[in-house]
mmCIF file of C-alpha atoms and ligand atoms in Angstrom:
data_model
loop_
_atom_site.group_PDB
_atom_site.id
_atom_site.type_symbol
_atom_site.label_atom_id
_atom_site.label_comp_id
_atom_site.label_asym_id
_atom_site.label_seq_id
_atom_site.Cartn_x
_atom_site.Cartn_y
_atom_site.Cartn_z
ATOM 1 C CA UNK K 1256 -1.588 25.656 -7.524
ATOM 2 C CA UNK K 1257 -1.378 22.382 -9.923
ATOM 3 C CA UNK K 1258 -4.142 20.005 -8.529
ATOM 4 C CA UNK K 1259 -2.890 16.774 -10.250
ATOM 5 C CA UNK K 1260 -1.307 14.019 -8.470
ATOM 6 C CA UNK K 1261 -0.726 12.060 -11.805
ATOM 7 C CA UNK K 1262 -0.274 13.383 -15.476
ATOM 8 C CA UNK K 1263 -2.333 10.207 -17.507
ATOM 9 C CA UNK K 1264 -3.663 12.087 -20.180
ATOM 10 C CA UNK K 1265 -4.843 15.136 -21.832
ATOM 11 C CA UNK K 1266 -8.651 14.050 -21.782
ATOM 12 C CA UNK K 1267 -10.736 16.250 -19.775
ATOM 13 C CA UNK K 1268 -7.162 18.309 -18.774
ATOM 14 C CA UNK K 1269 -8.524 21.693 -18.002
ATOM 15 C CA UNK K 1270 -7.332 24.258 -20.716
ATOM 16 C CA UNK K 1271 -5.800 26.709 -17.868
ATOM 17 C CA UNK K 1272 -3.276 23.824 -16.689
ATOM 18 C CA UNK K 1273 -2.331 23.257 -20.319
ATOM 19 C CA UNK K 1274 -0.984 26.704 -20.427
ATOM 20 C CA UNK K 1275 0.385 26.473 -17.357
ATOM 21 C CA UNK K 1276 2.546 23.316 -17.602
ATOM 22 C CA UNK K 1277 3.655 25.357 -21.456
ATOM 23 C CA UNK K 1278 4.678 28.786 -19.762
ATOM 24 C CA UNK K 1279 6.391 26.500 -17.131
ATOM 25 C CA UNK K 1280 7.740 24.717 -19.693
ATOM 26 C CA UNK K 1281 9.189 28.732 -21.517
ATOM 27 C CA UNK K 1282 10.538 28.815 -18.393
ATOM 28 C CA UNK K 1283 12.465 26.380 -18.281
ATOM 29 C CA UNK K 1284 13.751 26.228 -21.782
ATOM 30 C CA UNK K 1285 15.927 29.585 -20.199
ATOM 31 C CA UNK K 1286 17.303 27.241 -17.954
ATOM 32 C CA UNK K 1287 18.297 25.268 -20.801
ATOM 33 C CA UNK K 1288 19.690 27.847 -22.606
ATOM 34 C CA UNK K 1289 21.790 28.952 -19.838
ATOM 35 C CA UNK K 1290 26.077 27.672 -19.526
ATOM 36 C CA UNK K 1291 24.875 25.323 -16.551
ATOM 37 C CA UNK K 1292 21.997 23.878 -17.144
ATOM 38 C CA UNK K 1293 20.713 22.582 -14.038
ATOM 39 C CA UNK K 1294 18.243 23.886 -11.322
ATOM 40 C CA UNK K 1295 17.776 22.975 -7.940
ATOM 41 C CA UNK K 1296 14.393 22.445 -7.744
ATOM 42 C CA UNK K 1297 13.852 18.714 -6.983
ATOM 43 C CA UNK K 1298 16.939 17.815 -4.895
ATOM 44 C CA UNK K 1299 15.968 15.069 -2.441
ATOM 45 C CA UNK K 1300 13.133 13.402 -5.485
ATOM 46 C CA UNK K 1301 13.547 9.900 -6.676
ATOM 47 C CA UNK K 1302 12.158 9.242 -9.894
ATOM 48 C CA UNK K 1303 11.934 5.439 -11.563
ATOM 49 C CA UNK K 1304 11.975 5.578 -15.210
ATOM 50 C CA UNK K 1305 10.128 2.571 -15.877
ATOM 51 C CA UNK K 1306 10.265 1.558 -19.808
ATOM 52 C CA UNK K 1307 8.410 -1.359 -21.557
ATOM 53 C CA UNK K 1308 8.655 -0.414 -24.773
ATOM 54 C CA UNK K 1309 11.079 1.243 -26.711
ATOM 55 C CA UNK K 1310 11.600 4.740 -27.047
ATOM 56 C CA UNK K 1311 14.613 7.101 -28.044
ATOM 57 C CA UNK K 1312 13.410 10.738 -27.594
ATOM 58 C CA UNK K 1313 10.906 9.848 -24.507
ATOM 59 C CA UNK K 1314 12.966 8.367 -22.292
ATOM 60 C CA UNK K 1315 15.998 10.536 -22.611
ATOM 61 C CA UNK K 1316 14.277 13.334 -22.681
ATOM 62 C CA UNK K 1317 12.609 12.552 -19.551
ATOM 63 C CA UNK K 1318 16.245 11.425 -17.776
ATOM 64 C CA UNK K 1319 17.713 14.806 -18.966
ATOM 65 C CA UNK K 1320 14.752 16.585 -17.323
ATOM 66 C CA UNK K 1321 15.122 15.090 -13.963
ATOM 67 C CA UNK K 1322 19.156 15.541 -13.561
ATOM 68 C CA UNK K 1323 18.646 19.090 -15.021
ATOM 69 C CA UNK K 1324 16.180 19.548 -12.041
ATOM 70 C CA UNK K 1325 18.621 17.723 -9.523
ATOM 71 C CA UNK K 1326 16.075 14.583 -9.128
ATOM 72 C CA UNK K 1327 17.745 11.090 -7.962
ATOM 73 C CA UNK K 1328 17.163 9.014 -11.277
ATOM 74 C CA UNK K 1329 16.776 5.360 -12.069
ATOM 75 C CA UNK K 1330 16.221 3.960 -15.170
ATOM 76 C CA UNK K 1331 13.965 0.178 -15.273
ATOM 77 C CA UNK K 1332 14.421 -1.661 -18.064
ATOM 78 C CA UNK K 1333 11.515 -4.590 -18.803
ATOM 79 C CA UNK K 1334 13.999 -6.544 -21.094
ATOM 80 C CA UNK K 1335 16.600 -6.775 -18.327
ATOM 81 C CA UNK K 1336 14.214 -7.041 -15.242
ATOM 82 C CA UNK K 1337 13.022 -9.944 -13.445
ATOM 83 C CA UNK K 1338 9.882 -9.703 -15.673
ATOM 84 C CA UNK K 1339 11.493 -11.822 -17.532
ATOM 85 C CA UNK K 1340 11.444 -14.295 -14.403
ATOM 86 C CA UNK K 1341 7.641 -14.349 -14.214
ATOM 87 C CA UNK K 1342 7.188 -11.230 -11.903
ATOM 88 C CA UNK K 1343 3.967 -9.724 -12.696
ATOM 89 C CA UNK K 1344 3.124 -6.343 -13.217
ATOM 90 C CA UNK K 1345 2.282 -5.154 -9.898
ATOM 91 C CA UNK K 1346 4.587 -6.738 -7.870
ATOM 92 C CA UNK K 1347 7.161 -5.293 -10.197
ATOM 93 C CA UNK K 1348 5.538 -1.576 -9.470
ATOM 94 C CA UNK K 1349 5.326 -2.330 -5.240
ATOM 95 C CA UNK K 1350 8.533 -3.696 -5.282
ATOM 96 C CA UNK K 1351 10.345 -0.576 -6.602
ATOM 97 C CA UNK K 1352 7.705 1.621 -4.898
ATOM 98 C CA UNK K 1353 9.486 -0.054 -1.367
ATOM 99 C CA UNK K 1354 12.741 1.478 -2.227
ATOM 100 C CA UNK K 1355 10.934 4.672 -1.263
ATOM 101 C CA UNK K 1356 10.499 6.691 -4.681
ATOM 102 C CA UNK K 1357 8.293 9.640 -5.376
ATOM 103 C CA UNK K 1358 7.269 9.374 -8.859
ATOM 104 C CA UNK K 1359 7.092 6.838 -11.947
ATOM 105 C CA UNK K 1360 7.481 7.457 -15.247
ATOM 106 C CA UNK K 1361 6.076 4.993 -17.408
ATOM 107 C CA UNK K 1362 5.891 4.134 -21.134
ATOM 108 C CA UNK K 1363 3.725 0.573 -21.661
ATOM 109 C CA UNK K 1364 2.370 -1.148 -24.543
ATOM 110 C CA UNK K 1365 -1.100 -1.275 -22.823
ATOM 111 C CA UNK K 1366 -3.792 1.426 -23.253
ATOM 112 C CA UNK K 1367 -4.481 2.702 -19.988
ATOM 113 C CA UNK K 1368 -1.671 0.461 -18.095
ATOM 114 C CA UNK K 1369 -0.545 4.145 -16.489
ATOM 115 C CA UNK K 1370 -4.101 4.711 -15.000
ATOM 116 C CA UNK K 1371 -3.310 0.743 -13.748
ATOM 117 C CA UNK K 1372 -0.728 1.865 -12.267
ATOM 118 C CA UNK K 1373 -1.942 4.170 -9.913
ATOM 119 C CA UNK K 1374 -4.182 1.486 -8.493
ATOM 120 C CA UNK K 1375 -1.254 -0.556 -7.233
ATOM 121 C CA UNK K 1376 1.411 2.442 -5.711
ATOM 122 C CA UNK K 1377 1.030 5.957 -3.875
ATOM 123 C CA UNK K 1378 3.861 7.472 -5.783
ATOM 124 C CA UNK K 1379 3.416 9.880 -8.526
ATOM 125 C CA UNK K 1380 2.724 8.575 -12.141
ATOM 126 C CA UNK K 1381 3.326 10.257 -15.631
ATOM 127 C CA UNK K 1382 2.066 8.201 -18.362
ATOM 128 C CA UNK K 1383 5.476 8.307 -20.965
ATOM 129 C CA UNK K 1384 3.097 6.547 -23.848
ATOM 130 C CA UNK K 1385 0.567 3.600 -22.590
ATOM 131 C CA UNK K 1386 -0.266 1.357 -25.930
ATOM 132 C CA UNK K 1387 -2.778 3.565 -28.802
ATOM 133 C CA UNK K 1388 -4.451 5.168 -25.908
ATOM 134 C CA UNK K 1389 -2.391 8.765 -24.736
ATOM 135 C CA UNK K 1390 1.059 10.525 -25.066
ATOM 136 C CA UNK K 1391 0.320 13.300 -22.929
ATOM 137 C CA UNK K 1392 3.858 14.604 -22.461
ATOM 138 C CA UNK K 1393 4.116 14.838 -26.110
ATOM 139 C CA UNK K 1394 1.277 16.384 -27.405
ATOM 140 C CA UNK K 1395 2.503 19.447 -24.601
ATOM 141 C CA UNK K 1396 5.653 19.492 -26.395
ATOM 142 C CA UNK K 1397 3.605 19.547 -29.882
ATOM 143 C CA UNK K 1398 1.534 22.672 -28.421
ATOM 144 C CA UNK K 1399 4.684 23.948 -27.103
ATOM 145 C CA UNK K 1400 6.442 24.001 -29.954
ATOM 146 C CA UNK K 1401 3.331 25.513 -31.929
ATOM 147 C CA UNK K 1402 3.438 28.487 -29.072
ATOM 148 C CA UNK K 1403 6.609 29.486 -30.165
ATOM 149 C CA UNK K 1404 6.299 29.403 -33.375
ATOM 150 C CA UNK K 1405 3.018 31.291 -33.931
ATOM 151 C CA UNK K 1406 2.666 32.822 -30.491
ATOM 152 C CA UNK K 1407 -0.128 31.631 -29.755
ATOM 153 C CA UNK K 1408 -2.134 27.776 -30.639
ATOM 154 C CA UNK K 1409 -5.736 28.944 -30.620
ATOM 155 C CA UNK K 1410 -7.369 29.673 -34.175
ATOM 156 C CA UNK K 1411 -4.960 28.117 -35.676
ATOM 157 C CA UNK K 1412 -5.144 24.916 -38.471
ATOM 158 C CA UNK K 1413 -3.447 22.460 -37.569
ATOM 159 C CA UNK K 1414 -3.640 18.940 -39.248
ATOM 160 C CA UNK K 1415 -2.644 15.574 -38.032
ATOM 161 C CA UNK K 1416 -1.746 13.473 -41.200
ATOM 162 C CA UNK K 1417 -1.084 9.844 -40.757
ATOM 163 C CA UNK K 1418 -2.214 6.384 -39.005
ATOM 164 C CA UNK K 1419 -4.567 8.573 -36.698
ATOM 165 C CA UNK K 1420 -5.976 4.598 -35.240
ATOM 166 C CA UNK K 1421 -2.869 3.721 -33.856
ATOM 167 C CA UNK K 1422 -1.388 6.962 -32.617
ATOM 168 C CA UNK K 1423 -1.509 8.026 -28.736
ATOM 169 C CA UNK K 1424 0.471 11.094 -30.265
ATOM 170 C CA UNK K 1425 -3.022 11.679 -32.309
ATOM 171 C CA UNK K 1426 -5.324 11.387 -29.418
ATOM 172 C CA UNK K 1427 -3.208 13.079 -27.170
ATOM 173 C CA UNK K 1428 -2.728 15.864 -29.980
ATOM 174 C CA UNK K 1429 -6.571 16.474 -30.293
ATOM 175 C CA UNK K 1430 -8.023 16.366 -27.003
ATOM 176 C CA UNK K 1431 -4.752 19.392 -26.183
ATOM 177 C CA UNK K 1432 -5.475 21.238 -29.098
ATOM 178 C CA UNK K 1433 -9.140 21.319 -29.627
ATOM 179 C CA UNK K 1434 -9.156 22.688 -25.598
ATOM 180 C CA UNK K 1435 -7.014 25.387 -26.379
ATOM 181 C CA UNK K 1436 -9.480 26.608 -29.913
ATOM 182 C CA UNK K 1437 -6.933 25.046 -32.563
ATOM 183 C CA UNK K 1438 -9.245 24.254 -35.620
ATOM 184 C CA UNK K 1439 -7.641 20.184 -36.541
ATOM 185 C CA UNK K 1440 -7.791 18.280 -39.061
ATOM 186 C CA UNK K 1441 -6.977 14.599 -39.497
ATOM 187 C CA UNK K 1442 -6.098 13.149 -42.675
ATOM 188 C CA UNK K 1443 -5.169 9.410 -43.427
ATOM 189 C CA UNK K 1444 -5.962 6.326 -44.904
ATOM 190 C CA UNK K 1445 -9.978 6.051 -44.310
ATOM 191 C CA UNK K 1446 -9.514 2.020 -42.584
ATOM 192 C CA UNK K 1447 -6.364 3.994 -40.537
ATOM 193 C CA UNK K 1448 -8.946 6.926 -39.282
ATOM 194 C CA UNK K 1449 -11.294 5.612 -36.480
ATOM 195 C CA UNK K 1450 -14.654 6.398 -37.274
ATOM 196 C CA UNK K 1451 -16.123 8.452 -34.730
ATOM 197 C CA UNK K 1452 -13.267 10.593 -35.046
ATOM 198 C CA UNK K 1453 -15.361 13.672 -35.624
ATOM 199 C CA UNK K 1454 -16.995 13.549 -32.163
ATOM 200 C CA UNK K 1455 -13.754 14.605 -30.555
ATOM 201 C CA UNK K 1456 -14.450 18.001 -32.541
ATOM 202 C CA UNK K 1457 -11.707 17.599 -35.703
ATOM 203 C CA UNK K 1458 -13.115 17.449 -39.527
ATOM 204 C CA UNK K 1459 -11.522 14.631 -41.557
ATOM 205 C CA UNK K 1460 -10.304 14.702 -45.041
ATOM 206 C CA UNK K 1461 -8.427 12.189 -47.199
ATOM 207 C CA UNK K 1462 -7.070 14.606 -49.642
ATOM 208 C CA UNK K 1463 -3.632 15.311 -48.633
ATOM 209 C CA UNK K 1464 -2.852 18.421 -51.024
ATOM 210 C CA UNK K 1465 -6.327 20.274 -49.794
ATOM 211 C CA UNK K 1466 -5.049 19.317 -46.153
ATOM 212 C CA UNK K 1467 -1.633 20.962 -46.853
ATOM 213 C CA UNK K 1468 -3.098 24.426 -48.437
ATOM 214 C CA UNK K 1469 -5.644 24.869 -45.407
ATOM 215 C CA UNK K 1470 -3.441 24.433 -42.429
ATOM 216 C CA UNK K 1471 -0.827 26.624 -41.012
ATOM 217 C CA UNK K 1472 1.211 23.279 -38.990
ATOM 218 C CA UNK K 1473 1.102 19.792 -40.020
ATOM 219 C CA UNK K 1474 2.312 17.028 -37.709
ATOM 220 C CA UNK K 1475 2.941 13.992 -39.266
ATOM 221 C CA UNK K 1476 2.922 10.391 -37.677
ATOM 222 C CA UNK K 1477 4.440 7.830 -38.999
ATOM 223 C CA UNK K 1478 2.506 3.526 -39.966
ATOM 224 C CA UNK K 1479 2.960 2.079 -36.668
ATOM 225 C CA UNK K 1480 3.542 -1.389 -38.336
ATOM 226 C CA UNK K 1481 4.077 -2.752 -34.998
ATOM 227 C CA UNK K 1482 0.371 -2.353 -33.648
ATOM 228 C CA UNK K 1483 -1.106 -3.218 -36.881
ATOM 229 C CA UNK K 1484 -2.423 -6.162 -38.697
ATOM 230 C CA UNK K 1485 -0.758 -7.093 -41.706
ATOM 231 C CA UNK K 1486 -2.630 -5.670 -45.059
ATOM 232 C CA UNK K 1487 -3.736 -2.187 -43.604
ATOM 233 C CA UNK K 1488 -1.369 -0.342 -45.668
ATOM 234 C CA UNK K 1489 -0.858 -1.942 -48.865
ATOM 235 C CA UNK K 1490 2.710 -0.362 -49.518
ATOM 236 C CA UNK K 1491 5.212 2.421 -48.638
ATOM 237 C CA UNK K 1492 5.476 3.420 -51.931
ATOM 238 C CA UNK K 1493 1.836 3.719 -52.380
ATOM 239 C CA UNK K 1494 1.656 4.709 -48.662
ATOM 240 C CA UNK K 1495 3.880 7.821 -49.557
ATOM 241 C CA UNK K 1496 1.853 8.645 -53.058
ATOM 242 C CA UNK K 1497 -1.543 9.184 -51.639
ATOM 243 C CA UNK K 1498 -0.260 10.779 -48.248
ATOM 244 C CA UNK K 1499 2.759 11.432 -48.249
ATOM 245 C CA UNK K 1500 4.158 15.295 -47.240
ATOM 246 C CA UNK K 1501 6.795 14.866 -50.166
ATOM 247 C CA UNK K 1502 8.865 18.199 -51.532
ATOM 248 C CA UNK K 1503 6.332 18.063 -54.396
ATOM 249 C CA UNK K 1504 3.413 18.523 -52.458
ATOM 250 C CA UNK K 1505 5.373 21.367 -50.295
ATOM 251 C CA UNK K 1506 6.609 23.137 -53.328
ATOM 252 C CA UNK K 1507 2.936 23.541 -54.777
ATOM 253 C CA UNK K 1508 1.800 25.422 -51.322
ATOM 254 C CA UNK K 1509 2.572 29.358 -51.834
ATOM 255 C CA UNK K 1510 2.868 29.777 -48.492
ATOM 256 C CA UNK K 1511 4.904 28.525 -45.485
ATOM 257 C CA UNK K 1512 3.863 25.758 -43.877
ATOM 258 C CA UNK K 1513 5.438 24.375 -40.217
ATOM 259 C CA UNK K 1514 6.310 20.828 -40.606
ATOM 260 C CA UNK K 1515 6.018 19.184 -37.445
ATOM 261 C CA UNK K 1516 7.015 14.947 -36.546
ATOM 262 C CA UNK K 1517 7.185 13.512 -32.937
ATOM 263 C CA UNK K 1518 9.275 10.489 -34.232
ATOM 264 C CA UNK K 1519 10.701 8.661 -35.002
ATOM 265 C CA UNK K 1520 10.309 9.053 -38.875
ATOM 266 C CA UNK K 1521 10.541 6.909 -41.914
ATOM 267 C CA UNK K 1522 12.157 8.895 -44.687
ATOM 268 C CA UNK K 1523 10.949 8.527 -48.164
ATOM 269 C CA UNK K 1524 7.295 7.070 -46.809
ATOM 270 C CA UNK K 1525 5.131 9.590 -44.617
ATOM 271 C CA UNK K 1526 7.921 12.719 -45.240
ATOM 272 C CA UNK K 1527 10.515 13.064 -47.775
ATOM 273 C CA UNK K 1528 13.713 14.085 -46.253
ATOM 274 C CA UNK K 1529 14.072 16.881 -48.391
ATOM 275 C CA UNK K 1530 10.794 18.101 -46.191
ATOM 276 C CA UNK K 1531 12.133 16.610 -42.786
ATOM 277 C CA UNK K 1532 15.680 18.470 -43.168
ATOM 278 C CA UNK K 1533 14.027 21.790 -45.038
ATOM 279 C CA UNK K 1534 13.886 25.328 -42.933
ATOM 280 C CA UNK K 1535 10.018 24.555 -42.928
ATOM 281 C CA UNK K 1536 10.657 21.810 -40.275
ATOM 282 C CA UNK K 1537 10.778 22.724 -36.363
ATOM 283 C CA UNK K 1538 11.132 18.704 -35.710
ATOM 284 C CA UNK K 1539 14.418 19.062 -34.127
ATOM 285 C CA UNK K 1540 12.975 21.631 -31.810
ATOM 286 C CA UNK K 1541 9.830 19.734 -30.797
ATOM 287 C CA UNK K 1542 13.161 17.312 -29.529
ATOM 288 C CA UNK K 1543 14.866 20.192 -27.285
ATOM 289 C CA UNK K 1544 10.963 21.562 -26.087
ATOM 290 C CA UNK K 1545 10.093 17.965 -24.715
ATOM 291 C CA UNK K 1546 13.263 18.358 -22.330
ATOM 292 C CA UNK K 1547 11.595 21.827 -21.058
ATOM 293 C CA UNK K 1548 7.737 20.363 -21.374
ATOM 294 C CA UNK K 1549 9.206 17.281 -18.961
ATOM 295 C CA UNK K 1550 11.198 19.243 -16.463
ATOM 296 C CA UNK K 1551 7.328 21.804 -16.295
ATOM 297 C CA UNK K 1552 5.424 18.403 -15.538
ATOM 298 C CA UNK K 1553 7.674 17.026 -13.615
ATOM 299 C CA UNK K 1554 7.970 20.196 -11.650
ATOM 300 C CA UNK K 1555 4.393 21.384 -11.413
ATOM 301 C CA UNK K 1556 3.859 17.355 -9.614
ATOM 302 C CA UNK K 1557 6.824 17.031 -7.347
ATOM 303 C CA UNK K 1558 8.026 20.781 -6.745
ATOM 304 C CA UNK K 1559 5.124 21.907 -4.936
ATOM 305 C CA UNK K 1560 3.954 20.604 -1.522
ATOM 306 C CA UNK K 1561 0.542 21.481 -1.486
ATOM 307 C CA UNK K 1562 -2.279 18.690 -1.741
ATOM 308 C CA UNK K 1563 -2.974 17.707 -4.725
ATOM 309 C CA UNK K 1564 -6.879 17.468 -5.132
ATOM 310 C CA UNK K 1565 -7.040 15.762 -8.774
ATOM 311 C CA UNK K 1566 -6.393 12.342 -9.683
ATOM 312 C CA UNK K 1567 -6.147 13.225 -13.616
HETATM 313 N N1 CP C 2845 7.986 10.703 -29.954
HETATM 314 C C1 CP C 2845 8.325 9.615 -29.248
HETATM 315 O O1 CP C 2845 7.607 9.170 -28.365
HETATM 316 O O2 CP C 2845 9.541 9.069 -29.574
HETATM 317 P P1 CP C 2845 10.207 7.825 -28.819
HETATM 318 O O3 CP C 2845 9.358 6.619 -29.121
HETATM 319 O O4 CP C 2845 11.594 7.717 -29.400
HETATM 320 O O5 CP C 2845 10.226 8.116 -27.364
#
């Protein structure tokens, strides 16, 4: 039993339905593995990819997990829609929602647009990214991927280096991890860390080489120039000096350390590529466990027919 009808965030997600939609998600990642790499198991779905903002890894991600589950699958594109016409929001959402869909996927510049959502349509909705508010499919891929490599998330250090203010990866990252007992750090520029941080349960240091000798994983986000002011970050060059995870820093830490980046990254400022190509890095397969973590969530919402009983 998954009681969801929606998958908006990881705030308040019970810690048993994390590790659900994660050993779904093992599951899965067989199927991927396999010659043919496609299961039955929602034949007869429709699912509307509906994009306003731009994303590589998200969106195709999300596409290859609904044709790998044999879901009908169209993809919405704001720049190309009649958006651009005037149509607001929510007659854009009933509209397609009268072609008879089941579910919407949505990414959206603004914080909680997905929960919006779900006030104007009956179909399904997973929030793909909504503004600096959550990126809960994500942060499921980020605890998937720390699964596999450590067998296990809880008890481990895990630090979140970066522009923490800006970052629905972030807040996504800590209200998964912190339910399922990691110990997190966040580390950052102090003007990019919001300041009641701590009440969500992580510690916060600026110092970037104590950061890197405590934890076991680091995942590292990159200045998200685009929802910033100008001035918050004077340069990338000093940017990469005082926080950067450069081979330097890597090369003074004795032991190994898993280098983790949801993307898209900017060599040479928040990770040197030295770091971002080394063995150390499990970036590429945070990539391959976000098709698996998609196909679980989209599974554990459509594939089942009883009620669901929880809006969250
Ligand atoms: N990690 C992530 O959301 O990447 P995209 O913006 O490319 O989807």
């Amino acid at each position: 039993m998954f009681g969801h009808k929606h998958f908006l965030g990881l705030e308040n997600f019970p810690r048993e339905d994390i590790q659900k939609i994660i050993d779904t998600a093992f599951e899965f990642k067989d199927v991927l593995n396999r010659p043919i790499k496609k299961v039955p198991s929602l034949q007869g779905v429709t699912i509307v990819n509906l994009f306003f903002e731009n994303s590589t890894r998200t969106r195709i991600s999300f596409e290859l997990a609904q044709k790998r589950l044999s879901a009908d699958t169209v993809n919405f594109s704001a720049s190309t829609s009649s958006l651009k016409k005037g149509e607001s929001f929510k007659d854009t959402a009933q509209n397609i929602e009268a072609m008879k869909i089941d579910a919407v996927v949505m990414r959206h510049p603004a914080p909680g647009s997905s929960k919006h959502l779900t006030e104007f349509i009956d179909a399904k909705v997973v929030n793909a990214g909504d503004g600096t508010h959550e990126h809960p499919t994500q942060a499921i891929l980020d605890m998937m991927s720390i699964q596999e490599k450590f067998g296990k998330i809880k008890d481990l250090n895990i630090a979140i280096i970066g522009d923490i203010n800006h970052s629905r990866v972030a807040r996504s990252n800590i209200y998964g991890l912190i339910s399922m007992g990691a110990n997190v750090t966040v580390c950052g520029p102090a003007n990019l860390i919001p300041e009641n941080i701590s009440n969500l349960g992580v510690k916060v240091n600026y110092n970037i080489d104590e950061v890197i000798e405590w934890a076991d994983a680091v995942n590292i986000l990159r200045i998200q120039r685009e929802r910033m002011g100008i001035g918050l970050v004077p340069s990338n060059r000093e940017y990469r000096r005082l926080f950067g995870v450069t081979s330097e820093r890597i090369n003074r830490r004795k032991k190994e350390l898993v280098i983790m980046h949801p993307g898209p990254i900017n060599r040479g400022v928040e990770i040197d590529s030295q770091v971002a190509d080394s063995d150390q890095a499990i970036i590429l397969d945070q990539v391959l466990n976000g098709v698996a973590s998609r196909m679980s969530i989209l599974y554990l919402l459509l594939g089942h027919k009883e009620e669901s009983t929880n809006e969250g």
